[in-house]
Amino acid sequence: MIGLSGALGTGLFLGSGSVISFGGPSTVFAYLAAGLLALSVVWALAEMVSVHPVPGGHGAVAASYLGPYGGYVTRWNFAVTMLIAVGAEVTASATYLQFWFPSLPLWAGTVLCSLLIVALNLFSVHLYGSSEYWFSMIKVIAIVTFIALGLALVLGLFPGVEAIGTGNLTEHGGFFPKGISGLLAAICLAVFSFGGIENVSVGAAESEHPERDVPRAAHTMIWRLLLFYVLAILVVLMLQPWTETAGSHGTIDESPFVRALDITGVSGAAHIMNAILIVAALSAANGCLYSSSRMIHSLANDRQAPSWAAVTASNGSPRRAVLIAMVGMVLASVLAIASPANAFLWLYGCATIGILVTWVMTMITHMAFRAKRKAAGLPLPEHRLLAANIVAPVAIAVSVAIFIGLYWLLPVAWYAGIPYLCILTLSYLAVRSVHSMHTHDLLEEDLCR
């Protein structure tokens, strides 16, 4: 549920208009292609973390197989990316609250939402898991309901409503209105809808049977994501011309979800949608803060973050790491509120680069994981990435190609992302100059069992 929640964000519910503006109806293929890339990353994660269910998930595995620098970049990049995501989501939650309470200041709503998310993460893991389960369940029910209603409207199965049909897929410039180049551009942007899937690896150390639970969670999560995204986007494209969806301003009243509810005569469609959006944003913030705090806790154990962040409470919660993550969340929220037209865009640029870096580092780690275990004579895990010798290099090449494509599609990703990566490297050199960095040799521990 953690990984599913992180990837099912507000973007899907508001129509994914920016992606559709490039691909038109072919956006369905864009989400399918992006989902397959995400599938390879998830299975690489599941293979490694099921063998090494340690605090910090894939970041701790990267530290063991790639060395201190690889582990530092992987973990801090993931932690910072999740912090930025939390700041964005709590700010989004406050914006949605203003739909009902127009006089509520944005900063006040942001603080209230932040306090709720922090409270859920400071208490027991059980409380976090329960809240995240119900958050995710509401989102899943909303998506399934939308798909069912949309297909009923398209096929003419809803009483008293004429069938919409599939004409919108071909009547406005064809299925590929902007050609192959438009489809490729849509794939670049669709990838980020799957950001957050890495969260599936972070809670492995807190699972009773990680060798069974992590691969099972990865398998069910990614196929549900593919099903939800592909079917939901297909329904969106059939319900109204893609030009209308692409031309919207992302407001609640313009959401295709609201359109489907309006057509079927559901009263208060916009209010229902607003409630779902708030739950979706809070759920994403909840999962991202959880993952970020666990990664910071892992860094503290290896002396790459303040040592006091390694302490856990009696209930197992790394409360001090949560407090560090909370500081980052507040800073991100303040920046987004103070200058939403500029600061938030720079934060978003860092987040998009952060996702790509996480995926590339995951596949590089997996290649080292396979090579070193083979040299040590260890067998492959039962649940593993198929055709890894081909899939891993291809996934890395595609991620690099997407980064290059962002120079034209999302220039801020370059303006914010490259300085961010430089700062990350410089911070590693600074920490290393102060003291040595601890890394656990997970392969040696495995050989000694």
Short mmCIF file of C-alpha atoms in Angstrom, two decimals:
data_model
loop_
_atom_site.label_atom_id
_atom_site.label_comp_id
_atom_site.label_asym_id
_atom_site.label_seq_id
_atom_site.Cartn_x
_atom_site.Cartn_y
_atom_site.Cartn_z
CA MET A 1 0.00 0.00 0.00
CA ILE A 2 2.93 2.39 0.65
CA GLY A 3 4.20 2.17 -2.91
CA LEU A 4 0.67 2.21 -4.37
CA SER A 5 -0.20 5.30 -2.35
CA GLY A 6 2.94 7.17 -3.36
CA ALA A 7 2.24 6.71 -7.06
CA LEU A 8 -1.52 7.37 -6.95
CA GLY A 9 -1.40 11.14 -6.55
CA THR A 10 -3.57 14.11 -7.33
CA GLY A 11 -2.29 14.33 -10.91
CA LEU A 12 -4.35 11.34 -12.04
CA PHE A 13 -7.52 12.63 -10.40
CA LEU A 14 -7.20 16.03 -12.09
CA GLY A 15 -6.94 14.46 -15.53
CA SER A 16 -3.19 14.39 -16.32
CA GLY A 17 -3.83 17.21 -18.77
CA SER A 18 -0.18 18.11 -19.27
CA VAL A 19 0.65 14.59 -20.48
CA ILE A 20 -2.44 14.40 -22.68
CA SER A 21 -1.55 17.76 -24.28
CA PHE A 22 1.49 16.09 -25.87
CA GLY A 23 0.18 12.63 -26.71
CA GLY A 24 -3.55 13.05 -27.22
CA PRO A 25 -5.28 9.64 -27.25
CA SER A 26 -1.89 7.94 -27.64
CA THR A 27 -1.26 8.93 -24.02
CA VAL A 28 -2.63 5.48 -23.19
CA PHE A 29 0.51 3.99 -24.74
CA ALA A 30 2.65 6.57 -22.94
CA TYR A 31 1.39 5.40 -19.55
CA LEU A 32 1.80 1.78 -20.58
CA ALA A 33 5.43 2.37 -21.59
CA ALA A 34 6.19 4.36 -18.42
CA GLY A 35 4.54 1.65 -16.37
CA LEU A 36 6.74 -1.03 -17.90
CA LEU A 37 9.83 1.02 -16.97
CA ALA A 38 8.49 1.34 -13.44
CA LEU A 39 7.81 -2.40 -13.41
CA SER A 40 11.49 -3.16 -14.05
CA VAL A 41 12.56 -0.83 -11.24
CA VAL A 42 10.09 -2.36 -8.79
CA TRP A 43 11.20 -5.90 -9.53
CA ALA A 44 14.86 -4.96 -9.18
CA LEU A 45 14.01 -3.43 -5.80
CA ALA A 46 11.99 -6.43 -4.70
CA GLU A 47 14.78 -8.85 -5.60
CA MET A 48 17.44 -6.96 -3.64
CA VAL A 49 15.38 -6.01 -0.61
CA SER A 50 13.86 -9.47 -0.16
CA VAL A 51 17.43 -10.79 0.20
CA HIS A 52 18.56 -7.86 2.38
CA PRO A 53 15.55 -6.59 4.43
CA VAL A 54 17.53 -3.87 6.22
CA PRO A 55 16.57 -0.37 7.43
CA GLY A 56 16.87 2.05 4.54
CA GLY A 57 15.75 -0.45 1.91
CA HIS A 58 17.39 -0.05 -1.49
CA GLY A 59 19.55 2.82 -0.19
CA ALA A 60 21.26 0.59 2.36
CA VAL A 61 21.75 -2.10 -0.31
CA ALA A 62 23.32 0.53 -2.60
CA ALA A 63 25.75 1.51 0.19
CA SER A 64 26.84 -2.11 0.53
CA TYR A 65 27.26 -2.92 -3.16
CA LEU A 66 28.34 0.47 -4.58
CA GLY A 67 30.35 1.82 -1.66
CA PRO A 68 29.94 4.91 0.53
CA TYR A 69 29.45 7.43 -2.30
CA GLY A 70 26.83 5.33 -4.11
CA GLY A 71 24.97 4.72 -0.88
CA TYR A 72 25.17 8.38 0.16
CA VAL A 73 23.81 9.68 -3.14
CA THR A 74 21.09 7.03 -3.35
CA ARG A 75 19.82 7.54 0.18
CA TRP A 76 20.07 11.31 0.49
CA ASN A 77 18.62 11.79 -2.98
CA PHE A 78 15.67 9.59 -2.09
CA ALA A 79 15.16 11.30 1.28
CA VAL A 80 15.28 14.80 -0.25
CA THR A 81 12.97 13.82 -3.11
CA MET A 82 10.41 12.48 -0.67
CA LEU A 83 10.72 15.63 1.48
CA ILE A 84 9.98 17.82 -1.52
CA ALA A 85 7.02 15.63 -2.37
CA VAL A 86 5.66 15.97 1.18
CA GLY A 87 5.93 19.76 1.01
CA ALA A 88 4.07 19.79 -2.29
CA GLU A 89 1.32 17.46 -1.08
CA VAL A 90 0.55 19.28 2.20
CA THR A 91 0.42 22.55 0.27
CA ALA A 92 -1.93 20.92 -2.22
CA SER A 93 -4.11 19.68 0.65
CA ALA A 94 -4.36 23.22 2.00
CA THR A 95 -5.33 24.49 -1.45
CA TYR A 96 -8.15 21.94 -1.66
CA LEU A 97 -9.38 22.96 1.79
CA GLN A 98 -9.85 26.48 0.45
CA PHE A 99 -12.51 25.10 -1.91
CA TRP A 100 -14.69 24.68 1.20
CA PHE A 101 -13.12 27.40 3.37
CA PRO A 102 -12.17 30.30 1.06
CA SER A 103 -11.09 32.50 3.99
CA LEU A 104 -8.65 29.91 5.36
CA PRO A 105 -5.09 31.19 4.79
CA LEU A 106 -2.92 28.84 2.79
CA TRP A 107 -0.24 28.80 5.48
CA ALA A 108 -2.80 27.81 8.15
CA GLY A 109 -4.12 24.91 6.09
CA THR A 110 -0.58 23.79 5.35
CA VAL A 111 0.34 23.79 9.03
CA LEU A 112 -2.80 21.83 9.98
CA CYS A 113 -2.19 19.18 7.32
CA SER A 114 1.49 18.98 8.27
CA LEU A 115 0.69 18.43 11.95
CA LEU A 116 -1.69 15.60 11.06
CA ILE A 117 0.89 13.83 8.89
CA VAL A 118 3.67 14.28 11.45
CA ALA A 119 1.45 12.90 14.24
CA LEU A 120 0.69 9.78 12.21
CA ASN A 121 4.41 9.18 11.68
CA LEU A 122 5.52 9.90 15.25
CA PHE A 123 3.33 7.26 16.79
CA SER A 124 3.46 3.52 16.22
CA VAL A 125 4.11 1.86 12.90
CA HIS A 126 0.72 0.18 13.32
CA LEU A 127 -1.06 3.54 13.40
CA TYR A 128 0.79 4.67 10.30
CA GLY A 129 -0.01 1.42 8.50
CA SER A 130 -3.70 1.56 9.44
CA SER A 131 -4.13 5.17 8.34
CA GLU A 132 -2.27 4.57 5.08
CA TYR A 133 -4.35 1.48 4.36
CA TRP A 134 -7.60 3.44 4.61
CA PHE A 135 -6.22 6.43 2.73
CA SER A 136 -5.18 4.16 -0.13
CA MET A 137 -8.43 2.23 -0.02
CA ILE A 138 -10.45 5.42 -0.54
CA LYS A 139 -8.32 6.34 -3.56
CA VAL A 140 -8.63 2.88 -5.06
CA ILE A 141 -12.41 2.84 -4.60
CA ALA A 142 -12.64 6.29 -6.24
CA ILE A 143 -10.63 5.13 -9.27
CA VAL A 144 -12.54 1.86 -9.68
CA THR A 145 -15.86 3.73 -9.39
CA PHE A 146 -14.75 6.26 -12.00
CA ILE A 147 -13.65 3.54 -14.43
CA ALA A 148 -16.93 1.65 -13.98
CA LEU A 149 -19.07 4.78 -14.44
CA GLY A 150 -17.01 5.93 -17.41
CA LEU A 151 -17.22 2.61 -19.23
CA ALA A 152 -20.98 2.48 -18.56
CA LEU A 153 -21.37 5.95 -20.13
CA VAL A 154 -19.21 5.02 -23.13
CA LEU A 155 -21.13 1.80 -23.79
CA GLY A 156 -24.57 3.28 -23.11
CA LEU A 157 -25.27 1.08 -20.11
CA PHE A 158 -26.38 3.94 -17.87
CA PRO A 159 -30.18 4.38 -17.87
CA GLY A 160 -31.41 7.53 -19.59
CA VAL A 161 -27.99 8.57 -20.95
CA GLU A 162 -27.04 8.18 -24.61
CA ALA A 163 -23.87 6.19 -25.28
CA ILE A 164 -20.82 8.44 -25.68
CA GLY A 165 -18.94 5.84 -27.70
CA THR A 166 -15.27 5.83 -28.64
CA GLY A 167 -15.34 8.61 -31.22
CA ASN A 168 -13.25 10.98 -29.08
CA LEU A 169 -10.27 8.67 -29.59
CA THR A 170 -10.07 9.37 -33.32
CA GLU A 171 -12.18 12.43 -34.20
CA HIS A 172 -9.83 15.21 -33.10
CA GLY A 173 -6.68 14.76 -35.14
CA GLY A 174 -6.56 10.98 -34.95
CA PHE A 175 -5.12 8.64 -32.32
CA PHE A 176 -1.64 10.15 -32.79
CA PRO A 177 -2.50 13.84 -33.28
CA LYS A 178 1.10 14.98 -32.72
CA GLY A 179 2.82 11.97 -34.22
CA ILE A 180 5.51 9.80 -32.69
CA SER A 181 7.33 12.84 -31.28
CA GLY A 182 4.24 13.73 -29.28
CA LEU A 183 4.03 10.17 -27.95
CA LEU A 184 7.70 10.22 -26.90
CA ALA A 185 7.20 13.55 -25.13
CA ALA A 186 4.16 12.13 -23.32
CA ILE A 187 6.22 9.13 -22.18
CA CYS A 188 8.81 11.49 -20.66
CA LEU A 189 6.15 13.23 -18.59
CA ALA A 190 4.14 10.09 -17.78
CA VAL A 191 7.14 8.53 -16.03
CA PHE A 192 6.74 10.90 -13.11
CA SER A 193 3.24 9.65 -12.41
CA PHE A 194 4.95 6.48 -11.17
CA GLY A 195 7.32 8.32 -8.81
CA GLY A 196 6.96 6.89 -5.32
CA ILE A 197 6.95 3.23 -6.26
CA GLU A 198 10.35 2.97 -4.55
CA ASN A 199 8.54 3.26 -1.21
CA VAL A 200 7.74 -0.44 -1.46
CA SER A 201 11.32 -1.24 -0.40
CA VAL A 202 11.68 1.10 2.56
CA GLY A 203 9.48 -0.75 5.03
CA ALA A 204 11.06 -4.15 4.40
CA ALA A 205 12.92 -4.15 7.73
CA GLU A 206 9.60 -3.73 9.56
CA SER A 207 7.94 -6.64 7.75
CA GLU A 208 7.65 -10.01 9.53
CA HIS A 209 8.37 -11.99 6.34
CA PRO A 210 10.12 -9.65 3.88
CA GLU A 211 11.28 -12.44 1.55
CA ARG A 212 7.59 -13.18 0.92
CA ASP A 213 5.86 -9.86 1.55
CA VAL A 214 8.08 -7.51 -0.50
CA PRO A 215 7.88 -9.43 -3.83
CA ARG A 216 4.16 -9.98 -3.31
CA ALA A 217 3.60 -6.29 -2.60
CA ALA A 218 5.71 -5.29 -5.62
CA HIS A 219 3.83 -7.64 -7.91
CA THR A 220 0.33 -6.61 -6.90
CA MET A 221 1.18 -2.91 -6.62
CA ILE A 222 2.69 -2.39 -10.06
CA TRP A 223 0.00 -4.32 -11.94
CA ARG A 224 -2.71 -2.40 -10.11
CA LEU A 225 -0.97 0.85 -11.03
CA LEU A 226 -0.79 -0.14 -14.69
CA LEU A 227 -4.44 -1.18 -14.67
CA PHE A 228 -5.60 1.95 -12.88
CA TYR A 229 -3.59 4.40 -14.96
CA VAL A 230 -4.19 2.84 -18.37
CA LEU A 231 -7.91 2.25 -17.84
CA ALA A 232 -8.50 5.58 -16.09
CA ILE A 233 -6.68 7.56 -18.81
CA LEU A 234 -8.53 5.60 -21.52
CA VAL A 235 -11.87 6.49 -19.91
CA VAL A 236 -10.81 10.15 -19.62
CA LEU A 237 -9.97 10.23 -23.33
CA MET A 238 -13.28 8.62 -24.31
CA LEU A 239 -15.47 10.83 -22.10
CA GLN A 240 -14.42 14.11 -23.70
CA PRO A 241 -12.20 15.36 -26.55
CA TRP A 242 -8.53 15.25 -25.56
CA THR A 243 -8.25 18.93 -26.53
CA GLU A 244 -10.66 19.84 -23.71
CA THR A 245 -8.72 17.85 -21.14
CA ALA A 246 -5.39 19.28 -22.31
CA GLY A 247 -6.79 22.82 -22.33
CA SER A 248 -8.14 22.72 -18.77
CA HIS A 249 -6.50 24.62 -15.94
CA GLY A 250 -6.53 21.67 -13.55
CA THR A 251 -9.44 22.98 -11.46
CA ILE A 252 -11.77 20.65 -9.63
CA ASP A 253 -14.79 21.57 -11.75
CA GLU A 254 -12.85 20.67 -14.93
CA SER A 255 -11.74 17.26 -13.70
CA PRO A 256 -12.98 14.38 -15.93
CA PHE A 257 -13.95 12.61 -12.71
CA VAL A 258 -16.41 15.40 -11.95
CA ARG A 259 -17.65 15.28 -15.54
CA ALA A 260 -18.48 11.58 -15.22
CA LEU A 261 -20.35 12.17 -11.97
CA ASP A 262 -22.24 15.13 -13.44
CA ILE A 263 -23.39 13.15 -16.48
CA THR A 264 -24.74 10.38 -14.28
CA GLY A 265 -26.67 12.92 -12.19
CA VAL A 266 -24.69 12.62 -8.98
CA SER A 267 -25.32 15.77 -6.95
CA GLY A 268 -22.39 17.59 -5.35
CA ALA A 269 -19.86 15.99 -7.73
CA ALA A 270 -17.28 18.73 -7.19
CA HIS A 271 -17.51 18.35 -3.39
CA ILE A 272 -17.06 14.57 -3.63
CA MET A 273 -14.05 15.10 -5.88
CA ASN A 274 -12.57 17.65 -3.49
CA ALA A 275 -12.83 15.22 -0.57
CA ILE A 276 -11.06 12.55 -2.62
CA LEU A 277 -8.33 15.00 -3.63
CA ILE A 278 -7.67 15.90 0.02
CA VAL A 279 -7.41 12.23 0.96
CA ALA A 280 -5.13 11.56 -2.03
CA ALA A 281 -2.79 14.42 -1.11
CA LEU A 282 -2.67 13.51 2.59
CA SER A 283 -2.06 9.86 1.72
CA ALA A 284 0.86 10.72 -0.59
CA ALA A 285 2.33 13.04 2.06
CA ASN A 286 1.95 10.35 4.71
CA GLY A 287 3.77 7.73 2.65
CA CYS A 288 6.55 10.08 1.55
CA LEU A 289 7.27 11.30 5.10
CA TYR A 290 7.41 7.69 6.29
CA SER A 291 9.91 6.75 3.57
CA SER A 292 12.05 9.85 4.04
CA SER A 293 12.32 9.40 7.82
CA ARG A 294 13.30 5.72 7.44
CA MET A 295 15.98 6.64 4.94
CA ILE A 296 17.36 9.36 7.24
CA HIS A 297 17.40 6.80 10.08
CA SER A 298 19.43 4.46 7.86
CA LEU A 299 21.85 7.29 7.02
CA ALA A 300 22.30 8.07 10.71
CA ASN A 301 23.21 4.44 11.39
CA ASP A 302 26.05 4.79 8.89
CA ARG A 303 27.19 8.20 10.24
CA GLN A 304 26.00 10.02 7.12
CA ALA A 305 23.33 11.96 9.03
CA PRO A 306 23.23 13.29 12.63
CA SER A 307 23.89 10.29 14.90
CA TRP A 308 21.00 11.11 17.24
CA ALA A 309 18.60 10.40 14.36
CA ALA A 310 19.48 6.70 14.67
CA VAL A 311 17.64 6.41 18.00
CA THR A 312 14.21 4.78 17.88
CA ALA A 313 11.35 5.01 20.35
CA SER A 314 10.07 2.02 22.32
CA ASN A 315 7.36 1.47 19.70
CA GLY A 316 9.97 1.20 16.94
CA SER A 317 9.30 4.60 15.39
CA PRO A 318 12.43 6.64 14.48
CA ARG A 319 10.93 9.81 15.94
CA ARG A 320 14.09 11.86 15.72
CA ALA A 321 14.46 11.03 12.04
CA VAL A 322 10.83 12.05 11.60
CA LEU A 323 11.66 15.41 13.21
CA ILE A 324 14.48 15.98 10.70
CA ALA A 325 12.12 15.05 7.88
CA MET A 326 9.55 17.45 9.35
CA VAL A 327 12.04 20.34 9.16
CA GLY A 328 12.56 19.65 5.48
CA MET A 329 8.81 19.40 4.94
CA VAL A 330 8.24 22.77 6.59
CA LEU A 331 10.98 24.42 4.53
CA ALA A 332 9.57 22.99 1.31
CA SER A 333 6.07 24.14 2.27
CA VAL A 334 7.25 27.64 3.16
CA LEU A 335 9.04 27.97 -0.17
CA ALA A 336 6.00 26.77 -2.05
CA ILE A 337 3.73 29.22 -0.22
CA ALA A 338 6.07 32.23 -0.32
CA SER A 339 6.66 32.05 -4.06
CA PRO A 340 4.45 29.41 -5.68
CA ALA A 341 5.22 30.62 -9.19
CA ASN A 342 9.00 30.25 -8.81
CA ALA A 343 10.15 28.36 -5.71
CA PHE A 344 7.63 25.56 -6.12
CA LEU A 345 8.64 25.11 -9.74
CA TRP A 346 12.29 24.76 -8.71
CA LEU A 347 11.29 22.25 -6.05
CA TYR A 348 9.37 20.31 -8.66
CA GLY A 349 12.41 20.36 -10.95
CA CYS A 350 14.51 18.84 -8.17
CA ALA A 351 11.84 16.22 -7.51
CA THR A 352 11.70 15.11 -11.13
CA ILE A 353 15.47 14.76 -11.31
CA GLY A 354 15.40 12.98 -7.95
CA ILE A 355 13.06 10.32 -9.31
CA LEU A 356 15.28 9.68 -12.31
CA VAL A 357 18.41 9.51 -10.14
CA THR A 358 16.68 7.02 -7.82
CA TRP A 359 15.72 4.78 -10.72
CA VAL A 360 19.18 4.90 -12.33
CA MET A 361 20.94 4.20 -9.03
CA THR A 362 18.54 1.33 -8.34
CA MET A 363 19.40 -0.37 -11.63
CA ILE A 364 23.16 0.24 -11.20
CA THR A 365 22.93 -1.27 -7.73
CA HIS A 366 21.04 -4.25 -9.12
CA MET A 367 23.75 -4.87 -11.71
CA ALA A 368 26.43 -4.82 -8.98
CA PHE A 369 24.20 -6.99 -6.76
CA ARG A 370 23.91 -9.67 -9.45
CA ALA A 371 27.61 -9.55 -10.41
CA LYS A 372 28.99 -9.79 -6.87
CA ARG A 373 26.60 -12.52 -5.77
CA LYS A 374 27.44 -14.55 -8.89
CA ALA A 375 31.17 -14.17 -8.20
CA ALA A 376 30.56 -15.34 -4.61
CA GLY A 377 28.73 -18.44 -5.85
CA LEU A 378 25.37 -17.44 -4.35
CA PRO A 379 22.16 -18.51 -6.13
CA LEU A 380 19.62 -16.09 -7.58
CA PRO A 381 16.64 -15.27 -5.35
CA GLU A 382 13.34 -17.03 -6.06
CA HIS A 383 11.65 -13.72 -6.92
CA ARG A 384 13.87 -11.82 -9.35
CA LEU A 385 13.97 -9.45 -12.30
CA LEU A 386 13.75 -11.47 -15.51
CA ALA A 387 16.22 -10.82 -18.34
CA ALA A 388 18.11 -8.50 -15.99
CA ASN A 389 21.22 -8.40 -18.21
CA ILE A 390 19.12 -6.63 -20.86
CA VAL A 391 16.44 -4.89 -18.82
CA ALA A 392 18.72 -3.05 -16.37
CA PRO A 393 20.95 -1.34 -19.00
CA VAL A 394 17.89 -0.47 -21.11
CA ALA A 395 16.14 1.07 -18.09
CA ILE A 396 19.23 3.19 -17.37
CA ALA A 397 19.49 4.31 -21.02
CA VAL A 398 15.78 5.23 -21.13
CA SER A 399 16.06 7.23 -17.89
CA VAL A 400 19.04 9.17 -19.29
CA ALA A 401 17.13 9.79 -22.54
CA ILE A 402 14.18 11.13 -20.53
CA PHE A 403 16.50 13.48 -18.67
CA ILE A 404 17.82 14.81 -21.99
CA GLY A 405 14.26 15.22 -23.28
CA LEU A 406 13.36 17.31 -20.24
CA TYR A 407 15.68 20.04 -21.50
CA TRP A 408 12.91 20.97 -23.93
CA LEU A 409 9.84 19.73 -22.03
CA LEU A 410 10.68 20.88 -18.49
CA PRO A 411 13.78 23.11 -18.54
CA VAL A 412 13.55 23.80 -14.81
CA ALA A 413 14.53 20.16 -14.24
CA TRP A 414 17.95 21.07 -15.66
CA TYR A 415 18.22 24.48 -13.98
CA ALA A 416 17.35 23.06 -10.56
CA GLY A 417 18.45 19.46 -10.98
CA ILE A 418 22.08 19.87 -12.05
CA PRO A 419 22.99 22.30 -9.21
CA TYR A 420 21.15 19.96 -6.83
CA LEU A 421 23.29 16.99 -7.91
CA CYS A 422 26.45 19.10 -7.54
CA ILE A 423 25.43 20.08 -4.01
CA LEU A 424 24.75 16.43 -3.19
CA THR A 425 28.25 15.44 -4.28
CA LEU A 426 29.91 18.33 -2.44
CA SER A 427 28.04 17.45 0.74
CA TYR A 428 29.37 13.90 0.49
CA LEU A 429 32.92 15.18 0.23
CA ALA A 430 32.33 17.45 3.23
CA VAL A 431 30.94 14.64 5.41
CA ARG A 432 33.71 12.26 4.36
CA SER A 433 36.35 14.83 5.32
CA VAL A 434 34.94 15.00 8.86
CA HIS A 435 34.76 11.30 9.67
CA SER A 436 34.72 7.87 8.09
CA MET A 437 31.45 6.45 6.86
CA HIS A 438 30.13 3.14 8.10
CA THR A 439 28.70 0.71 5.55
CA HIS A 440 27.48 -2.81 6.23
CA ASP A 441 28.85 -5.54 3.98
CA LEU A 442 25.55 -7.29 3.32
CA LEU A 443 27.13 -9.79 0.96
CA GLU A 444 29.63 -10.90 3.61
CA GLU A 445 26.84 -11.21 6.18
CA ASP A 446 24.90 -13.36 3.71
CA LEU A 447 27.92 -15.62 3.15
CA CYS A 448 28.39 -16.09 6.92
CA ARG A 449 24.83 -17.34 7.45
#
